mmCIF file of C-alpha atoms and ligand atoms in Angstrom:
data_model
loop_
_atom_site.group_PDB
_atom_site.id
_atom_site.type_symbol
_atom_site.label_atom_id
_atom_site.label_comp_id
_atom_site.label_asym_id
_atom_site.label_seq_id
_atom_site.Cartn_x
_atom_site.Cartn_y
_atom_site.Cartn_z
ATOM 1 C CA MET O 22 -13.758 -3.043 -5.434
ATOM 2 C CA SER O 23 -14.527 0.671 -5.239
ATOM 3 C CA PHE O 24 -17.514 2.156 -3.480
ATOM 4 C CA ASP O 25 -19.325 5.450 -3.338
ATOM 5 C CA TRP O 26 -18.896 5.919 0.424
ATOM 6 C CA SER O 27 -21.590 8.605 0.491
ATOM 7 C CA GLU O 28 -24.195 5.944 -0.305
ATOM 8 C CA PHE O 29 -23.799 4.352 3.120
ATOM 9 C CA GLU O 30 -25.838 5.631 6.078
ATOM 10 C CA HIS O 31 -24.950 3.203 8.821
ATOM 11 C CA VAL O 32 -21.427 1.850 9.274
ATOM 12 C CA THR O 33 -20.283 -0.466 12.056
ATOM 13 C CA LYS O 34 -16.789 -0.300 13.505
ATOM 14 C CA VAL O 35 -15.751 -3.720 14.770
ATOM 15 C CA ASP O 36 -12.737 -3.727 17.093
ATOM 16 C CA PRO O 37 -10.794 -6.955 16.739
ATOM 17 C CA ALA O 38 -9.413 -6.620 20.294
ATOM 18 C CA LYS O 39 -12.839 -6.357 21.961
ATOM 19 C CA ARG O 40 -15.307 -9.048 22.945
ATOM 20 C CA HIS O 41 -17.659 -9.897 20.113
ATOM 21 C CA PRO O 42 -21.305 -10.896 20.389
ATOM 22 C CA GLU O 43 -21.969 -14.618 20.026
ATOM 23 C CA SER O 44 -24.270 -13.874 17.094
ATOM 24 C CA ILE O 45 -23.327 -11.159 14.651
ATOM 25 C CA ASP O 46 -26.498 -11.532 12.645
ATOM 26 C CA VAL O 47 -27.452 -7.907 13.373
ATOM 27 C CA LEU O 48 -24.738 -6.820 10.927
ATOM 28 C CA ARG O 49 -27.105 -7.700 8.084
ATOM 29 C CA HIS O 50 -28.712 -4.340 8.904
ATOM 30 C CA THR O 51 -25.558 -2.217 8.496
ATOM 31 C CA ASP O 52 -24.227 -0.910 5.210
ATOM 32 C CA ALA O 53 -20.521 -1.550 5.740
ATOM 33 C CA VAL O 54 -18.048 -2.652 8.422
ATOM 34 C CA ILE O 55 -14.782 -0.978 9.374
ATOM 35 C CA VAL O 56 -12.406 -3.286 11.224
ATOM 36 C CA GLY O 57 -10.122 -1.349 13.494
ATOM 37 C CA GLY O 58 -9.487 -0.126 17.038
ATOM 38 C CA SER O 59 -7.053 1.896 19.067
ATOM 39 C CA ASP O 60 -5.452 -0.727 21.294
ATOM 40 C CA GLY O 61 -4.430 -4.356 21.002
ATOM 41 C CA VAL O 62 -5.049 -4.671 17.282
ATOM 42 C CA THR O 63 -2.907 -7.159 15.391
ATOM 43 C CA GLU O 64 -2.806 -8.597 11.891
ATOM 44 C CA GLU O 65 -3.983 -11.911 13.335
ATOM 45 C CA ASN O 66 -7.036 -10.670 15.247
ATOM 46 C CA SER O 67 -7.973 -8.394 12.315
ATOM 47 C CA LEU O 68 -7.811 -11.330 9.978
ATOM 48 C CA ALA O 69 -9.924 -13.496 12.269
ATOM 49 C CA VAL O 70 -12.678 -10.814 12.235
ATOM 50 C CA PHE O 71 -12.473 -10.421 8.419
ATOM 51 C CA GLU O 72 -12.745 -14.167 7.888
ATOM 52 C CA ARG O 73 -15.793 -14.443 10.155
ATOM 53 C CA LEU O 74 -17.491 -11.454 8.518
ATOM 54 C CA ARG O 75 -16.744 -12.620 5.000
ATOM 55 C CA ALA O 76 -18.049 -16.089 5.766
ATOM 56 C CA GLU O 77 -21.351 -14.761 7.137
ATOM 57 C CA PHE O 78 -21.825 -11.746 4.838
ATOM 58 C CA PRO O 79 -20.122 -12.350 1.482
ATOM 59 C CA ASP O 80 -21.431 -9.077 -0.023
ATOM 60 C CA LEU O 81 -20.993 -6.690 2.873
ATOM 61 C CA PRO O 82 -18.320 -4.011 2.158
ATOM 62 C CA LEU O 83 -15.410 -4.575 4.576
ATOM 63 C CA VAL O 84 -12.749 -2.035 5.334
ATOM 64 C CA GLN O 85 -9.560 -2.228 7.339
ATOM 65 C CA GLU O 86 -8.605 0.852 9.341
ATOM 66 C CA PRO O 87 -5.101 0.151 10.716
ATOM 67 C CA TYR O 88 -3.125 2.341 13.043
ATOM 68 C CA ARG O 89 0.099 0.547 12.159
ATOM 69 C CA SER O 90 1.258 -0.807 8.827
ATOM 70 C CA ALA O 91 2.018 -4.103 10.618
ATOM 71 C CA HIS O 92 -1.774 -4.690 10.810
ATOM 72 C CA VAL O 93 -1.867 -4.895 7.003
ATOM 73 C CA SER O 94 -0.705 -7.996 5.206
ATOM 74 C CA LYS O 95 -1.252 -9.776 1.944
ATOM 75 C CA ARG O 96 -4.067 -11.757 3.586
ATOM 76 C CA THR O 97 -5.879 -8.734 5.050
ATOM 77 C CA VAL O 98 -5.619 -6.941 1.721
ATOM 78 C CA GLU O 99 -7.111 -9.914 -0.058
ATOM 79 C CA VAL O 100 -10.119 -10.177 2.248
ATOM 80 C CA ALA O 101 -10.859 -6.448 2.721
ATOM 81 C CA ASP O 102 -12.398 -4.197 0.087
ATOM 82 C CA ALA O 103 -10.458 -1.134 1.149
ATOM 83 C CA VAL O 104 -7.939 0.222 3.614
ATOM 84 C CA PHE O 105 -8.904 3.488 5.324
ATOM 85 C CA VAL O 106 -5.875 5.562 6.450
ATOM 86 C CA PRO O 107 -6.711 8.363 8.853
ATOM 87 C CA ALA O 108 -4.943 11.683 8.482
ATOM 88 C CA VAL O 109 -5.530 13.299 11.894
ATOM 89 C CA TYR O 110 -5.629 17.094 11.527
ATOM 90 C CA ASN O 111 -5.472 17.755 15.247
ATOM 91 C CA GLY O 112 -2.962 14.966 15.983
ATOM 92 C CA ASP O 113 0.825 15.225 15.864
ATOM 93 C CA LYS O 114 2.984 15.118 12.757
ATOM 94 C CA THR O 115 3.457 11.363 13.081
ATOM 95 C CA ASN O 116 -0.266 10.929 12.465
ATOM 96 C CA PHE O 117 -0.512 13.231 9.488
ATOM 97 C CA VAL O 118 2.789 12.778 7.691
ATOM 98 C CA GLU O 119 5.232 10.249 9.030
ATOM 99 C CA LYS O 120 2.982 7.208 9.228
ATOM 100 C CA HIS O 121 1.768 7.856 5.719
ATOM 101 C CA VAL O 122 5.171 8.324 4.178
ATOM 102 C CA GLY O 123 6.312 5.181 5.956
ATOM 103 C CA PHE O 124 3.251 3.253 4.733
ATOM 104 C CA PHE O 125 3.658 4.318 1.116
ATOM 105 C CA THR O 126 7.427 3.868 1.190
ATOM 106 C CA GLU O 127 6.795 0.263 2.116
ATOM 107 C CA LEU O 128 4.081 0.005 -0.539
ATOM 108 C CA ALA O 129 6.339 1.480 -3.240
ATOM 109 C CA ARG O 130 9.068 -0.987 -2.369
ATOM 110 C CA LYS O 131 6.652 -3.887 -2.588
ATOM 111 C CA SER O 132 5.243 -2.592 -5.862
ATOM 112 C CA GLU O 133 8.741 -2.578 -7.362
ATOM 113 C CA ASP O 134 9.273 -6.092 -6.181
ATOM 114 C CA VAL O 135 6.092 -7.215 -7.910
ATOM 115 C CA THR O 136 6.728 -5.368 -11.135
ATOM 116 C CA GLY O 137 10.072 -7.046 -11.580
ATOM 117 C CA SER O 138 12.572 -4.367 -10.667
ATOM 118 C CA GLY O 139 14.781 -7.116 -9.331
ATOM 119 C CA LEU O 140 14.716 -5.778 -5.790
ATOM 120 C CA PRO O 141 14.504 -8.554 -3.256
ATOM 121 C CA PHE O 142 11.161 -8.978 -1.457
ATOM 122 C CA VAL O 143 11.478 -7.837 2.113
ATOM 123 C CA GLY O 144 8.970 -8.760 4.849
ATOM 124 C CA SER O 145 5.343 -9.751 4.453
ATOM 125 C CA VAL O 146 3.482 -6.482 4.740
ATOM 126 C CA LEU O 147 1.441 -5.688 1.626
ATOM 127 C CA ALA O 148 3.211 -8.515 -0.131
ATOM 128 C CA SER O 149 2.299 -9.173 -3.721
ATOM 129 C CA LYS O 150 -0.689 -6.860 -4.059
ATOM 130 C CA GLY O 151 1.665 -4.117 -5.241
ATOM 131 C CA ARG O 152 -0.153 -1.425 -7.200
ATOM 132 C CA GLU O 153 -3.488 -3.094 -6.618
ATOM 133 C CA LEU O 154 -3.308 -2.073 -2.996
ATOM 134 C CA VAL O 155 -2.950 1.604 -3.856
ATOM 135 C CA ASP O 156 -6.371 1.456 -5.497
ATOM 136 C CA GLY O 157 -7.843 0.191 -2.258
ATOM 137 C CA VAL O 158 -6.202 2.789 0.023
ATOM 138 C CA VAL O 159 -8.594 5.557 0.996
ATOM 139 C CA GLY O 160 -7.362 8.609 2.908
ATOM 140 C CA GLU O 161 -9.641 9.947 5.621
ATOM 141 C CA GLY O 162 -9.433 13.530 6.796
ATOM 142 C CA TYR O 163 -9.904 12.923 10.518
ATOM 143 C CA VAL O 164 -10.719 15.085 13.513
ATOM 144 C CA VAL O 165 -10.529 13.507 16.966
ATOM 145 C CA GLN O 166 -12.810 15.442 19.308
ATOM 146 C CA ASN O 167 -12.974 13.386 22.512
ATOM 147 C CA PRO O 168 -9.723 14.075 24.402
ATOM 148 C CA ASP O 169 -10.424 11.211 26.836
ATOM 149 C CA SER O 170 -10.652 8.530 24.138
ATOM 150 C CA LYS O 171 -7.946 5.976 23.387
ATOM 151 C CA VAL O 172 -7.696 7.261 19.831
ATOM 152 C CA ALA O 173 -6.860 10.762 21.157
ATOM 153 C CA GLY O 174 -3.976 9.290 23.154
ATOM 154 C CA LEU O 175 -2.828 7.161 20.225
ATOM 155 C CA THR O 176 -2.718 10.109 17.831
ATOM 156 C CA ASN O 177 -1.385 12.644 20.377
ATOM 157 C CA VAL O 178 -4.320 14.953 20.014
ATOM 158 C CA GLU O 179 -3.816 18.113 22.065
ATOM 159 C CA GLU O 180 -6.338 20.479 20.564
ATOM 160 C CA HIS O 181 -10.120 20.213 20.572
ATOM 161 C CA TYR O 182 -11.303 21.913 17.396
ATOM 162 C CA THR O 183 -13.990 24.551 17.485
ATOM 163 C CA PRO O 184 -16.843 24.132 15.001
ATOM 164 C CA GLU O 185 -15.111 26.813 12.865
ATOM 165 C CA GLN O 186 -11.901 24.741 12.816
ATOM 166 C CA VAL O 187 -13.920 21.577 12.009
ATOM 167 C CA ALA O 188 -15.405 23.477 9.053
ATOM 168 C CA GLY O 189 -11.910 24.498 7.989
ATOM 169 C CA ALA O 190 -10.693 20.913 8.194
ATOM 170 C CA ALA O 191 -13.668 19.810 6.123
ATOM 171 C CA LEU O 192 -12.939 22.422 3.491
ATOM 172 C CA ALA O 193 -9.263 21.464 3.420
ATOM 173 C CA THR O 194 -10.225 17.800 3.049
ATOM 174 C CA GLU O 195 -12.306 18.470 -0.048
ATOM 175 C CA SER O 196 -10.493 21.343 -1.700
ATOM 176 C CA PHE O 197 -6.835 20.806 -0.794
ATOM 177 C CA TYR O 198 -6.067 17.252 0.325
ATOM 178 C CA GLY O 199 -8.718 15.557 -1.783
ATOM 179 C CA PHE O 200 -9.454 12.743 0.648
ATOM 180 C CA PRO O 201 -12.803 11.111 -0.246
ATOM 181 C CA ILE O 202 -13.856 10.886 3.422
ATOM 182 C CA PHE O 203 -14.033 13.373 6.278
ATOM 183 C CA TYR O 204 -14.458 11.660 9.645
ATOM 184 C CA ILE O 205 -15.576 13.444 12.836
ATOM 185 C CA GLU O 206 -14.549 11.149 15.682
ATOM 186 C CA TYR O 207 -16.063 11.499 19.166
ATOM 187 C CA SER O 208 -15.261 7.867 20.066
ATOM 188 C CA GLY O 209 -17.254 6.895 23.197
ATOM 189 C CA ARG O 210 -19.081 10.216 23.580
ATOM 190 C CA TYR O 211 -22.187 11.634 21.985
ATOM 191 C CA VAL O 212 -22.326 15.425 22.064
ATOM 192 C CA GLY O 213 -24.755 16.229 19.300
ATOM 193 C CA PRO O 214 -24.562 17.422 15.716
ATOM 194 C CA GLU O 215 -22.804 20.816 16.031
ATOM 195 C CA ASP O 216 -19.557 19.758 14.337
ATOM 196 C CA VAL O 217 -21.452 17.891 11.612
ATOM 197 C CA SER O 218 -23.564 20.966 10.900
ATOM 198 C CA ALA O 219 -20.389 23.031 10.677
ATOM 199 C CA ALA O 220 -18.616 20.648 8.277
ATOM 200 C CA ALA O 221 -21.460 19.551 5.987
ATOM 201 C CA PRO O 222 -21.808 22.746 3.896
ATOM 202 C CA PHE O 223 -18.148 22.438 2.812
ATOM 203 C CA LEU O 224 -18.390 18.881 1.579
ATOM 204 C CA ASP O 225 -19.809 18.151 -1.826
ATOM 205 C CA GLU O 226 -17.749 15.300 -3.240
ATOM 206 C CA THR O 227 -16.510 14.101 0.156
ATOM 207 C CA ALA O 228 -18.427 11.605 2.319
ATOM 208 C CA LEU O 229 -18.991 12.914 5.838
ATOM 209 C CA LEU O 230 -18.826 10.271 8.579
ATOM 210 C CA TYR O 231 -19.574 10.843 12.249
ATOM 211 C CA GLY O 232 -18.727 8.323 15.012
ATOM 212 C CA GLY O 233 -19.022 8.539 18.751
ATOM 213 C CA GLY O 234 -21.502 7.377 21.376
ATOM 214 C CA ILE O 235 -24.382 6.586 19.033
ATOM 215 C CA ARG O 236 -26.897 4.429 20.934
ATOM 216 C CA SER O 237 -30.301 5.285 19.519
ATOM 217 C CA ARG O 238 -32.144 5.935 16.315
ATOM 218 C CA ALA O 239 -32.848 9.500 17.501
ATOM 219 C CA GLN O 240 -29.106 10.194 17.641
ATOM 220 C CA THR O 241 -28.559 8.567 14.227
ATOM 221 C CA ASP O 242 -31.350 10.694 12.760
ATOM 222 C CA GLU O 243 -30.003 13.850 14.394
ATOM 223 C CA ILE O 244 -26.543 13.292 12.860
ATOM 224 C CA LEU O 245 -27.867 12.378 9.411
ATOM 225 C CA ASP O 246 -30.308 15.301 9.436
ATOM 226 C CA ALA O 247 -27.366 17.630 10.221
ATOM 227 C CA GLY O 248 -25.705 16.581 6.959
ATOM 228 C CA ALA O 249 -23.622 13.485 7.697
ATOM 229 C CA ASP O 250 -23.647 10.783 5.033
ATOM 230 C CA ALA O 251 -23.251 8.053 7.622
ATOM 231 C CA VAL O 252 -22.982 7.331 11.317
ATOM 232 C CA VAL O 253 -20.321 4.945 12.561
ATOM 233 C CA VAL O 254 -21.392 2.777 15.510
ATOM 234 C CA GLY O 255 -18.734 0.923 17.496
ATOM 235 C CA ASP O 256 -19.114 0.183 21.222
ATOM 236 C CA CYS O 257 -22.851 -0.414 21.017
ATOM 237 C CA PHE O 258 -22.282 -3.361 18.679
ATOM 238 C CA HIS O 259 -19.871 -4.963 21.126
ATOM 239 C CA GLU O 260 -22.012 -4.256 24.217
ATOM 240 C CA ASP O 261 -25.665 -4.760 23.294
ATOM 241 C CA THR O 262 -26.840 -6.006 19.909
ATOM 242 C CA GLU O 263 -30.509 -5.242 20.674
ATOM 243 C CA ARG O 264 -29.658 -1.670 21.296
ATOM 244 C CA PHE O 265 -27.351 -1.656 18.276
ATOM 245 C CA LEU O 266 -30.332 -2.516 16.076
ATOM 246 C CA GLU O 267 -32.002 0.650 17.340
ATOM 247 C CA THR O 268 -29.163 2.747 15.844
ATOM 248 C CA VAL O 269 -30.053 1.641 12.323
ATOM 249 C CA PRO O 270 -31.990 4.293 10.442
ATOM 250 C CA THR O 271 -35.405 3.408 9.060
ATOM 251 C CA THR O 272 -35.430 3.529 5.277
HETATM 252 C C1 1GP X 20 -15.045 4.757 17.097
HETATM 253 O O1 1GP X 20 -16.252 6.325 15.792
HETATM 254 C C2 1GP X 20 -16.266 5.034 16.263
HETATM 255 O O2 1GP X 20 -13.909 4.860 16.284
HETATM 256 C C3 1GP X 20 -17.527 4.700 16.963
HETATM 257 O O3 1GP X 20 -17.607 5.301 18.260
HETATM 258 O O4 1GP X 20 -17.493 3.297 19.750
HETATM 259 O O5 1GP X 20 -18.468 5.472 20.539
HETATM 260 O O6 1GP X 20 -19.686 4.062 18.894
HETATM 261 P P1 1GP X 20 -18.354 4.476 19.413
#
C-alpha cells in the first residue's frame, strides 16, 4: 500500500518496549501509527504491537521504523504498510550509510532467493517478500536535535544543527537524496517551531514531520502553522491518553 504522507497531520509513535495504555481506543483519532523506539525493540514486541493495532484498527496506516534490520521479518513486513528507514544527517556514518547498505544487501540477497537465482535462503529477515519489500521501504531524511535523547545516543549525534543547517538538510532531502519524508526529531523535548519554519520553504514534494514533546493542541497547531505536514506524538500516548487526545488537531 502506498500513501501520500503529506496528507497526514497527526501521527502516533508507539514504542513496543514501553508500557501501553489498557485501552488504545484514542488511536482512532490519529492518522497513522509508527511502531518504533530507541531501546529494547525486538521483532517479537514489534509484532505484538502490530497485531494488536491491526486487530483494533484494520484501516489505520501502520509503519515500522526499525533501528536494526533484525526488527524486520517476513511477519512484520506482512502486517505493516511501510518501513521507514531514517538517514540521520547529524549522526555518524553508520546511521547514514552503513546500516542502509547492510539492510539493502540483505534485501537484495533475499530478492534473488525469491526470484529463483538458485541461491540458498539464508536467515529469516525480510524472507519471501523480496522486491515487494522495496516498494514499502521509505527513506526519511532525519535530524536529531535533542542531544539528551536516547535516539541521539543510538545514532551517535554530536552536532546540534542550526536552523540554517536544518534548512540545508531539508533542501538536500528534497533535491539531492529524494527521500519522501524529512523528520525533525526533538524526542522528549518541545522547543517550538523554529526548525520547522526554517525547513518548510525548501520542501515541496517532501512531507515534513516534527516529533518531540508535543503535549497540547496549541503545540500541534504551532508546528502545523509553521509548515509541518504532521506532528508525531510518542510519550504522551504512553503516559496519558486524555492528554494525548488534546494533541489531535481540530479539523
Ligand atoms: C519520538 O518524535 C517522536 O521519536 C515523538 O517524540 O515521544 O517526545 O512525543 P515524543
